[in-house]
Short mmCIF file of C-alpha atoms in Angstrom, two decimals:
data_model
loop_
_atom_site.label_atom_id
_atom_site.label_comp_id
_atom_site.label_asym_id
_atom_site.label_seq_id
_atom_site.Cartn_x
_atom_site.Cartn_y
_atom_site.Cartn_z
CA MET A 1 -57.12 11.59 -40.07
CA GLY A 2 -54.94 8.52 -40.50
CA THR A 3 -52.66 6.15 -38.65
CA TYR A 4 -49.04 6.29 -39.72
CA ILE A 5 -45.74 4.53 -39.16
CA LEU A 6 -42.50 6.55 -39.14
CA ALA A 7 -39.37 4.79 -40.45
CA LEU A 8 -35.94 6.18 -39.58
CA ASP A 9 -33.53 5.05 -42.32
CA GLN A 10 -30.02 5.93 -41.16
CA GLY A 11 -27.61 5.27 -44.04
CA THR A 12 -23.91 5.66 -44.71
CA THR A 13 -24.15 9.09 -46.35
CA SER A 14 -27.48 10.51 -45.16
CA SER A 15 -30.19 10.27 -42.50
CA ARG A 16 -33.73 9.87 -43.79
CA ALA A 17 -37.20 9.66 -42.33
CA ILE A 18 -40.20 8.29 -44.25
CA VAL A 19 -43.83 8.19 -43.12
CA PHE A 20 -46.01 5.32 -44.45
CA ASP A 21 -49.78 4.94 -44.26
CA ARG A 22 -51.75 1.71 -43.74
CA ARG A 23 -51.64 0.93 -47.47
CA GLY A 24 -47.83 0.99 -47.39
CA ASP A 25 -47.76 4.22 -49.42
CA ILE A 26 -45.33 7.06 -48.68
CA VAL A 27 -47.00 10.11 -47.11
CA SER A 28 -43.94 12.29 -46.47
CA LYS A 29 -40.16 12.08 -46.30
CA ALA A 30 -37.11 14.12 -45.38
CA GLN A 31 -33.39 13.59 -45.81
CA TYR A 32 -30.19 15.23 -44.52
CA PRO A 33 -26.64 14.34 -45.59
CA PHE A 34 -23.74 14.35 -43.12
CA ARG A 35 -19.95 14.50 -43.31
CA GLN A 36 -17.69 11.58 -44.22
CA LEU A 37 -14.45 11.72 -42.23
CA TYR A 38 -11.21 10.15 -43.52
CA PRO A 39 -8.51 10.73 -40.85
CA GLN A 40 -6.04 8.36 -42.58
CA PRO A 41 -6.01 6.31 -45.81
CA GLY A 42 -8.40 3.37 -45.38
CA TRP A 43 -10.02 4.89 -42.27
CA VAL A 44 -13.68 6.02 -42.39
CA GLU A 45 -15.52 7.76 -39.55
CA HIS A 46 -18.77 9.62 -38.81
CA ASP A 47 -19.63 12.02 -35.98
CA PRO A 48 -22.27 10.16 -33.86
CA MET A 49 -23.80 13.46 -32.69
CA GLU A 50 -24.20 14.50 -36.33
CA ILE A 51 -25.85 11.15 -37.13
CA TRP A 52 -28.35 11.76 -34.30
CA GLU A 53 -28.86 15.43 -35.16
CA THR A 54 -29.57 14.79 -38.88
CA GLU A 55 -31.89 11.87 -38.05
CA ARG A 56 -33.74 13.97 -35.45
CA ARG A 57 -34.22 16.81 -37.97
CA ALA A 58 -35.39 14.40 -40.69
CA ALA A 59 -37.92 12.82 -38.28
CA ALA A 60 -39.21 16.24 -37.17
CA GLN A 61 -39.65 17.40 -40.78
CA ALA A 62 -41.31 14.18 -42.00
CA ALA A 63 -43.80 14.16 -39.10
CA ALA A 64 -44.49 17.92 -39.12
CA GLY A 65 -47.61 18.19 -41.28
CA LEU A 66 -49.30 14.87 -40.52
CA GLU A 67 -53.09 14.87 -40.10
CA GLY A 68 -53.31 12.00 -37.66
CA GLU A 69 -51.24 9.97 -35.25
CA VAL A 70 -47.95 8.13 -35.56
CA ALA A 71 -48.66 4.69 -34.10
CA GLY A 72 -45.07 3.48 -34.00
CA ILE A 73 -41.49 4.09 -35.12
CA GLY A 74 -39.19 1.62 -36.89
CA VAL A 75 -35.42 2.03 -37.24
CA THR A 76 -33.09 0.71 -39.94
CA ASN A 77 -29.42 1.50 -40.24
CA GLN A 78 -26.02 1.16 -41.85
CA ARG A 79 -24.79 -2.05 -40.23
CA GLU A 80 -21.53 -2.83 -38.34
CA THR A 81 -20.69 0.87 -37.77
CA THR A 82 -19.48 1.11 -34.17
CA ILE A 83 -20.19 3.78 -31.50
CA LEU A 84 -19.01 3.85 -27.87
CA TRP A 85 -20.35 6.51 -25.51
CA ASP A 86 -20.30 7.59 -21.87
CA LYS A 87 -23.36 6.23 -20.05
CA THR A 88 -23.67 9.30 -17.81
CA THR A 89 -22.96 12.22 -20.17
CA GLY A 90 -24.24 10.57 -23.37
CA ARG A 91 -21.17 11.85 -25.21
CA PRO A 92 -19.31 9.53 -27.62
CA VAL A 93 -15.73 8.80 -26.54
CA TYR A 94 -14.67 8.62 -30.20
CA ASN A 95 -16.17 9.04 -33.67
CA ALA A 96 -18.28 6.23 -35.13
CA ILE A 97 -15.99 3.76 -36.93
CA VAL A 98 -17.79 3.02 -40.19
CA TRP A 99 -18.34 -0.45 -41.68
CA GLN A 100 -16.05 0.47 -44.63
CA CYS A 101 -13.11 1.29 -42.33
CA ARG A 102 -10.10 -1.03 -42.74
CA ARG A 103 -8.01 0.11 -39.73
CA THR A 104 -8.35 -3.26 -37.96
CA ALA A 105 -7.31 -5.42 -40.95
CA GLU A 106 -4.00 -6.33 -39.33
CA PHE A 107 -5.71 -7.35 -36.08
CA CYS A 108 -8.04 -9.58 -38.15
CA GLU A 109 -4.99 -11.25 -39.70
CA GLU A 110 -3.68 -11.86 -36.17
CA LEU A 111 -6.99 -13.53 -35.18
CA LYS A 112 -6.65 -15.81 -38.21
CA ARG A 113 -3.07 -16.65 -37.23
CA ARG A 114 -4.39 -17.56 -33.78
CA GLY A 115 -6.62 -20.13 -35.52
CA LEU A 116 -9.94 -18.51 -34.53
CA GLU A 117 -11.68 -18.71 -37.93
CA GLU A 118 -13.61 -21.92 -37.26
CA ARG A 119 -14.58 -20.83 -33.72
CA ILE A 120 -15.90 -17.49 -34.96
CA GLN A 121 -17.72 -18.81 -38.03
CA SER A 122 -19.39 -21.70 -36.23
CA ALA A 123 -20.86 -19.38 -33.55
CA THR A 124 -21.47 -16.12 -35.40
CA GLY A 125 -21.97 -17.21 -39.03
CA LEU A 126 -19.37 -14.61 -40.09
CA LEU A 127 -15.88 -14.67 -41.56
CA ILE A 128 -13.12 -12.79 -39.71
CA ASP A 129 -13.03 -9.34 -41.31
CA ALA A 130 -12.47 -5.69 -40.40
CA TYR A 131 -15.99 -5.07 -41.79
CA PHE A 132 -17.68 -6.35 -38.61
CA SER A 133 -17.99 -4.48 -35.29
CA ALA A 134 -15.93 -6.56 -32.83
CA THR A 135 -12.44 -5.47 -33.89
CA LYS A 136 -13.61 -1.84 -34.11
CA ILE A 137 -14.79 -1.99 -30.45
CA ARG A 138 -11.43 -3.46 -29.47
CA TRP A 139 -9.61 -0.65 -31.34
CA VAL A 140 -11.51 2.06 -29.39
CA LEU A 141 -10.85 0.34 -26.06
CA ASP A 142 -7.13 0.03 -26.86
CA ASN A 143 -6.53 3.40 -28.50
CA VAL A 144 -8.83 6.02 -26.94
CA PRO A 145 -7.35 7.34 -23.65
CA GLY A 146 -9.51 6.32 -20.69
CA ALA A 147 -11.93 4.18 -22.73
CA ARG A 148 -10.95 0.82 -21.25
CA GLU A 149 -10.96 2.22 -17.69
CA LYS A 150 -14.48 3.60 -18.29
CA ALA A 151 -15.60 0.24 -19.66
CA ASP A 152 -14.15 -1.60 -16.66
CA ARG A 153 -16.04 0.76 -14.32
CA GLY A 154 -19.30 0.09 -16.18
CA ASP A 155 -19.52 3.68 -17.48
CA LEU A 156 -19.27 2.90 -21.22
CA LEU A 157 -21.93 1.72 -23.66
CA PHE A 158 -21.47 0.21 -27.14
CA GLY A 159 -23.98 0.16 -29.93
CA THR A 160 -24.38 -0.11 -33.65
CA VAL A 161 -26.29 2.81 -35.17
CA GLU A 162 -29.83 1.56 -34.39
CA THR A 163 -28.80 1.08 -30.72
CA TRP A 164 -27.48 4.66 -30.62
CA LEU A 165 -30.68 6.09 -32.12
CA ILE A 166 -33.01 4.02 -29.89
CA TRP A 167 -30.97 5.11 -26.84
CA GLN A 168 -31.27 8.77 -27.88
CA LEU A 169 -35.03 8.45 -28.44
CA THR A 170 -36.01 6.29 -25.45
CA GLY A 171 -33.07 5.77 -23.08
CA SER A 172 -33.21 1.97 -23.70
CA HIS A 173 -29.89 0.22 -24.43
CA VAL A 174 -30.92 -2.56 -26.83
CA THR A 175 -29.88 -4.09 -30.17
CA ASP A 176 -32.09 -6.12 -32.47
CA TYR A 177 -31.00 -9.64 -33.42
CA SER A 178 -30.20 -8.75 -37.06
CA ASN A 179 -27.72 -6.04 -36.06
CA ALA A 180 -26.31 -8.07 -33.16
CA SER A 181 -25.52 -10.85 -35.65
CA ARG A 182 -23.19 -8.48 -37.59
CA THR A 183 -20.88 -7.75 -34.63
CA MET A 184 -18.81 -11.00 -34.67
CA LEU A 185 -19.66 -11.40 -30.95
CA PHE A 186 -23.17 -12.86 -31.18
CA ASP A 187 -24.08 -16.55 -31.11
CA ILE A 188 -26.74 -16.82 -33.84
CA HIS A 189 -27.84 -20.29 -32.64
CA ARG A 190 -28.51 -19.34 -29.00
CA LEU A 191 -29.39 -15.67 -29.80
CA CYS A 192 -27.09 -14.27 -27.11
CA TRP A 193 -23.66 -12.71 -26.73
CA ASP A 194 -20.83 -15.26 -26.81
CA ALA A 195 -19.01 -14.83 -23.49
CA GLU A 196 -15.93 -16.77 -24.63
CA LEU A 197 -15.52 -14.68 -27.80
CA CYS A 198 -15.86 -11.47 -25.76
CA GLU A 199 -13.11 -12.75 -23.48
CA LEU A 200 -10.86 -13.77 -26.39
CA LEU A 201 -11.25 -10.29 -27.90
CA GLU A 202 -10.95 -8.56 -24.49
CA ILE A 203 -14.33 -6.84 -24.79
CA PRO A 204 -16.17 -6.42 -21.43
CA MET A 205 -19.75 -7.71 -21.72
CA SER A 206 -21.00 -4.85 -19.50
CA ILE A 207 -20.80 -2.45 -22.49
CA LEU A 208 -23.01 -4.59 -24.76
CA PRO A 209 -26.72 -3.80 -25.34
CA LEU A 210 -29.54 -6.23 -24.57
CA PRO A 211 -30.33 -8.33 -27.69
CA VAL A 212 -34.05 -8.15 -28.56
CA ALA A 213 -36.50 -9.32 -31.26
CA ASN A 214 -37.06 -7.18 -34.37
CA SER A 215 -40.71 -6.38 -33.73
CA GLN A 216 -41.47 -5.40 -30.13
CA VAL A 217 -41.64 -2.22 -28.03
CA TYR A 218 -38.14 -1.07 -27.00
CA GLY A 219 -39.30 2.10 -25.24
CA LEU A 220 -41.34 5.29 -25.73
CA VAL A 221 -40.00 8.53 -27.24
CA LYS A 222 -38.89 10.76 -24.35
CA LYS A 223 -40.42 14.16 -23.71
CA GLY A 224 -38.35 17.25 -24.43
CA ILE A 225 -36.47 16.18 -27.59
CA PRO A 226 -36.37 19.37 -29.71
CA GLY A 227 -38.63 19.10 -32.77
CA LEU A 228 -40.06 15.72 -31.72
CA GLU A 229 -42.63 17.03 -29.21
CA LYS A 230 -45.55 15.54 -31.13
CA LEU A 231 -43.82 12.11 -31.11
CA ALA A 232 -43.35 12.03 -27.30
CA GLY A 233 -44.82 8.79 -25.93
CA VAL A 234 -44.85 7.03 -29.33
CA PRO A 235 -43.38 3.50 -29.10
CA VAL A 236 -40.14 2.68 -30.92
CA CYS A 237 -41.13 -0.87 -31.81
CA GLY A 238 -39.27 -2.22 -34.85
CA ALA A 239 -35.61 -2.40 -35.92
CA ALA A 240 -33.39 -4.22 -38.41
CA GLY A 241 -30.09 -3.66 -40.22
CA ASP A 242 -30.58 -2.18 -43.69
CA GLN A 243 -30.11 -5.36 -45.76
CA GLN A 244 -32.34 -7.49 -43.54
CA ALA A 245 -34.91 -4.67 -43.50
CA ALA A 246 -34.90 -4.68 -47.33
CA LEU A 247 -35.43 -8.48 -47.32
CA PHE A 248 -38.42 -7.96 -44.98
CA GLY A 249 -39.69 -4.97 -46.98
CA GLN A 250 -39.57 -7.10 -50.15
CA THR A 251 -41.79 -9.59 -48.23
CA CYS A 252 -39.31 -12.48 -48.68
CA PHE A 253 -40.97 -14.36 -45.82
CA ARG A 254 -40.61 -17.91 -47.14
CA PRO A 255 -37.40 -20.00 -47.42
CA GLY A 256 -35.93 -19.73 -50.93
CA GLU A 257 -37.12 -16.14 -51.46
CA ALA A 258 -34.28 -13.72 -52.21
CA LYS A 259 -33.63 -10.06 -52.91
CA ASN A 260 -30.74 -8.14 -54.39
CA THR A 261 -30.02 -4.47 -53.79
CA TYR A 262 -28.19 -2.89 -56.75
CA GLY A 263 -26.43 -0.03 -54.99
CA THR A 264 -22.79 1.06 -55.02
CA GLY A 265 -22.16 -2.61 -54.35
CA CYS A 266 -24.70 -5.43 -54.57
CA PHE A 267 -26.17 -7.17 -51.54
CA THR A 268 -27.97 -10.46 -52.10
CA LEU A 269 -29.90 -12.00 -49.21
CA MET A 270 -31.89 -15.21 -49.20
CA ASN A 271 -34.31 -16.37 -46.53
CA VAL A 272 -33.16 -19.88 -45.52
CA GLY A 273 -35.84 -20.50 -42.89
CA GLU A 274 -35.70 -21.23 -39.17
CA LYS A 275 -32.33 -23.03 -39.08
CA PRO A 276 -29.07 -21.22 -39.91
CA VAL A 277 -27.24 -22.61 -42.95
CA ARG A 278 -23.45 -22.79 -42.73
CA SER A 279 -21.95 -21.44 -45.96
CA ARG A 280 -19.32 -23.51 -47.75
CA ALA A 281 -19.19 -21.08 -50.67
CA GLY A 282 -17.83 -17.86 -49.16
CA LEU A 283 -21.14 -16.36 -47.98
CA VAL A 284 -22.05 -15.29 -44.43
CA THR A 285 -25.05 -16.28 -42.30
CA SER A 286 -27.02 -13.76 -40.23
CA VAL A 287 -30.25 -13.54 -38.33
CA ALA A 288 -32.75 -12.03 -40.78
CA TRP A 289 -35.33 -11.23 -38.08
CA GLN A 290 -37.31 -12.61 -35.19
CA VAL A 291 -41.03 -11.84 -35.35
CA GLU A 292 -43.69 -13.30 -33.02
CA GLY A 293 -41.15 -15.69 -31.52
CA ARG A 294 -40.08 -17.19 -34.86
CA THR A 295 -36.54 -16.61 -36.06
CA ALA A 296 -35.65 -16.47 -39.76
CA TYR A 297 -32.05 -16.72 -40.97
CA ALA A 298 -30.48 -15.37 -44.14
CA LEU A 299 -27.51 -16.21 -46.30
CA GLU A 300 -25.80 -13.06 -47.54
CA GLY A 301 -23.28 -12.29 -50.24
CA SER A 302 -21.85 -8.91 -51.13
CA VAL A 303 -20.31 -7.59 -54.32
CA PHE A 304 -17.98 -4.62 -53.79
CA ASN A 305 -18.53 -2.87 -57.13
CA GLY A 306 -21.99 -2.88 -58.71
CA GLY A 307 -23.48 0.53 -59.55
CA SER A 308 -20.06 2.06 -58.83
CA THR A 309 -18.86 0.46 -62.11
CA ILE A 310 -21.34 2.64 -64.03
CA GLN A 311 -20.04 5.68 -62.07
CA TRP A 312 -16.47 4.70 -63.07
CA LEU A 313 -17.53 4.67 -66.72
CA ARG A 314 -18.94 8.17 -66.27
CA ASP A 315 -16.49 9.88 -63.90
CA GLU A 316 -13.10 8.27 -64.67
CA LEU A 317 -13.36 6.99 -68.27
CA HIS A 318 -15.78 9.74 -69.45
CA LEU A 319 -17.41 7.26 -71.86
CA ILE A 320 -20.90 8.34 -70.74
CA ASP A 321 -22.42 11.53 -69.28
CA SER A 322 -25.13 9.84 -67.20
CA ALA A 323 -26.27 6.39 -66.01
CA PRO A 324 -29.27 6.29 -68.44
CA GLU A 325 -26.77 6.85 -71.30
CA CYS A 326 -25.08 3.57 -70.32
CA ASP A 327 -28.40 1.79 -70.96
CA ARG A 328 -28.93 3.53 -74.31
CA LEU A 329 -25.43 2.64 -75.51
CA ALA A 330 -25.73 -0.97 -74.29
CA GLU A 331 -29.04 -1.36 -76.14
CA SER A 332 -27.50 -0.08 -79.38
CA VAL A 333 -25.45 -3.29 -79.83
CA GLU A 334 -26.62 -6.92 -79.90
CA ASP A 335 -23.93 -8.08 -77.48
CA SER A 336 -20.64 -6.96 -75.96
CA GLY A 337 -18.63 -8.26 -78.95
CA GLY A 338 -16.74 -10.64 -76.66
CA VAL A 339 -15.65 -7.86 -74.24
CA VAL A 340 -15.77 -8.73 -70.52
CA VAL A 341 -15.22 -6.19 -67.71
CA VAL A 342 -14.12 -7.50 -64.29
CA PRO A 343 -14.73 -4.61 -61.83
CA ALA A 344 -12.28 -5.74 -59.13
CA PHE A 345 -11.26 -2.15 -58.27
CA THR A 346 -10.98 -3.04 -54.57
CA GLY A 347 -10.55 -6.79 -54.99
CA LEU A 348 -13.41 -9.30 -55.36
CA GLY A 349 -16.03 -9.97 -52.67
CA ALA A 350 -18.16 -13.09 -52.29
CA PRO A 351 -17.78 -15.84 -53.30
CA TYR A 352 -14.10 -15.20 -54.28
CA TRP A 353 -12.81 -13.09 -51.34
CA ASP A 354 -9.72 -12.10 -53.32
CA MET A 355 -8.31 -8.80 -52.06
CA TYR A 356 -5.41 -9.08 -54.53
CA ALA A 357 -7.61 -9.16 -57.67
CA ARG A 358 -7.74 -5.98 -59.79
CA GLY A 359 -10.05 -4.66 -62.49
CA ALA A 360 -9.65 -5.78 -66.10
CA ILE A 361 -11.20 -5.26 -69.54
CA LEU A 362 -10.65 -8.39 -71.64
CA GLY A 363 -11.54 -9.49 -75.15
CA VAL A 364 -10.92 -6.08 -76.76
CA THR A 365 -10.47 -6.06 -80.57
CA ARG A 366 -9.96 -3.28 -83.12
CA GLY A 367 -13.76 -3.28 -83.63
CA THR A 368 -14.55 -2.66 -79.93
CA GLY A 369 -16.47 0.57 -79.36
CA ARG A 370 -17.76 2.34 -76.27
CA ALA A 371 -21.20 0.72 -76.71
CA HIS A 372 -19.57 -2.73 -76.28
CA ILE A 373 -17.81 -1.56 -73.11
CA ALA A 374 -21.06 -0.02 -71.75
CA ARG A 375 -22.86 -3.32 -72.35
CA ALA A 376 -20.00 -5.28 -70.75
CA VAL A 377 -20.28 -3.05 -67.64
CA LEU A 378 -23.98 -3.88 -67.21
CA GLU A 379 -23.25 -7.55 -67.87
CA CYS A 380 -20.52 -7.69 -65.21
CA ILE A 381 -23.01 -6.49 -62.56
CA ALA A 382 -25.44 -9.27 -63.58
CA TYR A 383 -22.61 -11.86 -63.65
CA GLN A 384 -21.54 -10.99 -60.10
CA VAL A 385 -25.10 -11.35 -58.76
CA THR A 386 -25.32 -14.67 -60.63
CA ASP A 387 -22.14 -15.79 -58.81
CA LEU A 388 -23.83 -15.03 -55.48
CA MET A 389 -27.12 -16.70 -56.39
CA LEU A 390 -25.38 -19.89 -57.58
CA ALA A 391 -23.41 -19.99 -54.31
CA MET A 392 -26.67 -19.61 -52.40
CA ARG A 393 -28.35 -22.42 -54.31
CA GLN A 394 -25.37 -24.63 -53.51
CA ASP A 395 -25.35 -23.70 -49.78
CA ALA A 396 -29.08 -23.72 -49.15
CA GLY A 397 -29.81 -26.81 -51.19
CA CYS A 398 -33.14 -25.37 -52.28
CA ASP A 399 -34.35 -23.68 -55.43
CA ILE A 400 -34.66 -19.92 -55.66
CA THR A 401 -37.98 -19.23 -57.32
CA ALA A 402 -37.63 -15.51 -58.06
CA LEU A 403 -35.32 -12.57 -57.35
CA ARG A 404 -36.82 -9.37 -55.96
CA VAL A 405 -34.77 -6.30 -56.75
CA ASP A 406 -34.26 -2.75 -55.47
CA GLY A 407 -31.54 -0.08 -55.33
CA GLY A 408 -30.48 2.60 -57.83
CA ALA A 409 -29.36 0.40 -60.74
CA SER A 410 -32.55 -1.71 -60.59
CA VAL A 411 -34.25 1.00 -62.72
CA SER A 412 -32.22 -0.30 -65.71
CA ASP A 413 -34.53 -2.51 -67.82
CA ILE A 414 -31.64 -3.96 -69.82
CA LEU A 415 -29.73 -4.91 -66.64
CA MET A 416 -32.81 -6.57 -65.13
CA GLN A 417 -33.41 -8.51 -68.39
CA LEU A 418 -29.76 -9.66 -68.46
CA GLN A 419 -30.20 -10.82 -64.85
CA ALA A 420 -33.38 -12.80 -65.59
CA ASP A 421 -31.70 -14.46 -68.60
CA LEU A 422 -28.61 -15.50 -66.62
CA LEU A 423 -30.53 -16.80 -63.57
CA ARG A 424 -33.35 -18.43 -65.59
CA ILE A 425 -35.88 -17.12 -63.04
CA PRO A 426 -38.23 -14.10 -62.93
CA VAL A 427 -36.72 -10.82 -61.70
CA ASP A 428 -39.38 -8.81 -59.87
CA ARG A 429 -39.06 -5.01 -59.50
CA PRO A 430 -41.53 -3.43 -57.02
CA ARG A 431 -43.58 -0.31 -57.58
CA MET A 432 -42.49 1.12 -54.20
CA VAL A 433 -38.68 1.12 -54.22
CA GLU A 434 -38.11 2.30 -50.60
CA THR A 435 -37.95 -1.30 -49.46
CA THR A 436 -35.41 -0.76 -46.65
CA ALA A 437 -37.46 1.94 -44.93
CA PHE A 438 -40.67 -0.01 -45.51
CA GLY A 439 -39.09 -3.10 -43.89
CA ALA A 440 -38.45 -1.09 -40.70
CA ALA A 441 -41.97 0.37 -40.88
CA ALA A 442 -43.49 -3.10 -41.38
CA LEU A 443 -41.67 -4.51 -38.32
CA ALA A 444 -42.92 -1.58 -36.22
CA GLY A 445 -46.44 -1.75 -37.70
CA LEU A 446 -46.76 -5.46 -36.83
CA SER A 447 -45.73 -4.73 -33.25
CA CYS A 448 -48.21 -1.87 -32.71
CA GLY A 449 -51.13 -3.43 -34.59
CA VAL A 450 -51.21 -1.32 -37.77
CA TRP A 451 -50.78 -4.56 -39.75
CA SER A 452 -52.01 -7.89 -38.44
CA ASP A 453 -49.64 -10.45 -39.95
CA LEU A 454 -47.14 -11.31 -42.69
CA GLU A 455 -49.95 -12.18 -45.14
CA GLU A 456 -51.33 -8.66 -44.94
CA LEU A 457 -47.85 -7.23 -45.60
CA THR A 458 -47.42 -9.57 -48.59
CA ARG A 459 -50.60 -8.15 -50.12
CA LEU A 460 -49.23 -4.59 -49.80
CA ARG A 461 -46.26 -5.34 -52.10
CA ARG A 462 -47.01 -4.54 -55.75
CA SER A 463 -44.75 -5.34 -58.69
CA GLN A 464 -43.89 -2.60 -61.17
CA ARG A 465 -42.50 -5.08 -63.70
CA VAL A 466 -41.46 -8.73 -63.75
CA PHE A 467 -38.67 -9.71 -66.19
CA GLU A 468 -38.89 -13.28 -67.49
CA PRO A 469 -35.92 -15.14 -69.09
CA LEU A 470 -35.93 -14.59 -72.87
CA ARG A 471 -32.49 -15.53 -74.28
CA PRO A 472 -31.68 -19.17 -75.07
CA GLN A 473 -30.00 -20.83 -72.09
CA ALA A 474 -27.09 -22.13 -74.21
CA ASP A 475 -26.09 -18.54 -75.12
CA CYS A 476 -26.29 -17.42 -71.48
CA ASP A 477 -24.21 -20.40 -70.32
CA ARG A 478 -21.55 -19.64 -72.93
CA ASP A 479 -21.34 -15.99 -71.80
CA TYR A 480 -21.15 -16.98 -68.14
CA ARG A 481 -18.25 -19.38 -68.86
CA LEU A 482 -16.44 -16.46 -70.51
CA TRP A 483 -17.03 -14.36 -67.36
CA LYS A 484 -15.46 -17.09 -65.20
CA ARG A 485 -12.40 -17.17 -67.48
CA ALA A 486 -12.10 -13.39 -67.23
CA VAL A 487 -12.27 -13.55 -63.41
CA SER A 488 -9.46 -16.11 -63.40
CA ARG A 489 -7.29 -13.63 -65.41
CA ALA A 490 -7.96 -10.75 -62.96
CA SER A 491 -7.48 -12.90 -59.83
CA ASP A 492 -4.45 -12.56 -57.56
CA TRP A 493 -3.11 -9.74 -59.75
CA ILE A 494 -1.23 -7.74 -57.10
CA GLU A 495 2.05 -9.29 -55.98
CA HIS A 496 2.02 -10.10 -52.27
#
């Protein structure tokens, strides 16, 4: 008989549930995909009831055969995705508008024209973008018949995905500080909703959830939820947005510790300590977490195309049949032969923020083969993360001692070695790669006493391999200068 923590990991394409034991090892897991809805070009939606249903089924399956008790439940989620629902019936008034959705881009341009950039960044730590929740809420209120009337009557609730799941499980209407700080309505200095911003954006504060710390009891699982009978009465007591949860799961508890997730895109987060750092280099600032009354802040940069560049090589160019083949090809040549790939398929993210850039392959000669292009693709992922890390060093004014890594493409030894060489610091890949789910479990486990403190959690993290810089720095610097030249060629490509 053991004591377990259940983590609900609600992502953009699937709902997962993972059970961890006291050692931080995975005991069981379950996963269910759900539909992606594209009602118009650039629009992305999910069905909130399907999100709840798949997460409920995953939780029921993961907890089914446990010999022992679940002490607590932690929730982590795709961030910024926006749900509004009727307080009485519990039914959504519209589909969830997903973080990727660009329908409010024009409204964001209008906010910039109104000169609100400085006001919004100074309070929320964010740049004005359709990515964040605020303009999505406004769209629902303005475009769904009856939504604004319901909101004005106090009959409407808003939440990001963790709020929606916690409400379904417990009836509590709360949001943790890390998710609140991705809405573009939350003052990250005072840790409360910004009344003036809500007024400027015409969003009634009555619909907003109560902001709460990341490791505390939000409520107990209600009786009568089908499949979750054995979890009734279990506290839901930890929550964080997926990237902050991964930072916590990687045990980056000290200022200067950073992680990068090599997924479809790349997300680099750095713990900057107990005071928020204002980015001057195109990054955003969020609350990382608040645990035991202490708030940690993070600088964050995102790259739009990371692992997706390897998929492009496979699915569109047909130069490889699988991701491991990209590694084998790249290892078959000493270098890229001067070839540089700039994967600006959807523009460039941080620190460039150039939506008019487009992808390019530069430096091609008659001797260029597919192995050179494969190597250049891996290099461009490492270059983009280097861009983010250099921006972070500049903003935070402190050294980054190591980079902890996770996500699909982090299995590539050659990519991790390229990264260590470029950054001149160790790149540390953990043995247990489910760092996002473990972050949510750790926050819940601290709250319900399964783990006593951050030191104990630090001891649970084990490295699978640490990559140390090997190549001469002069060679790496020369290659990085070539990357910057290539970016300048791909920049501002589309006429506008």
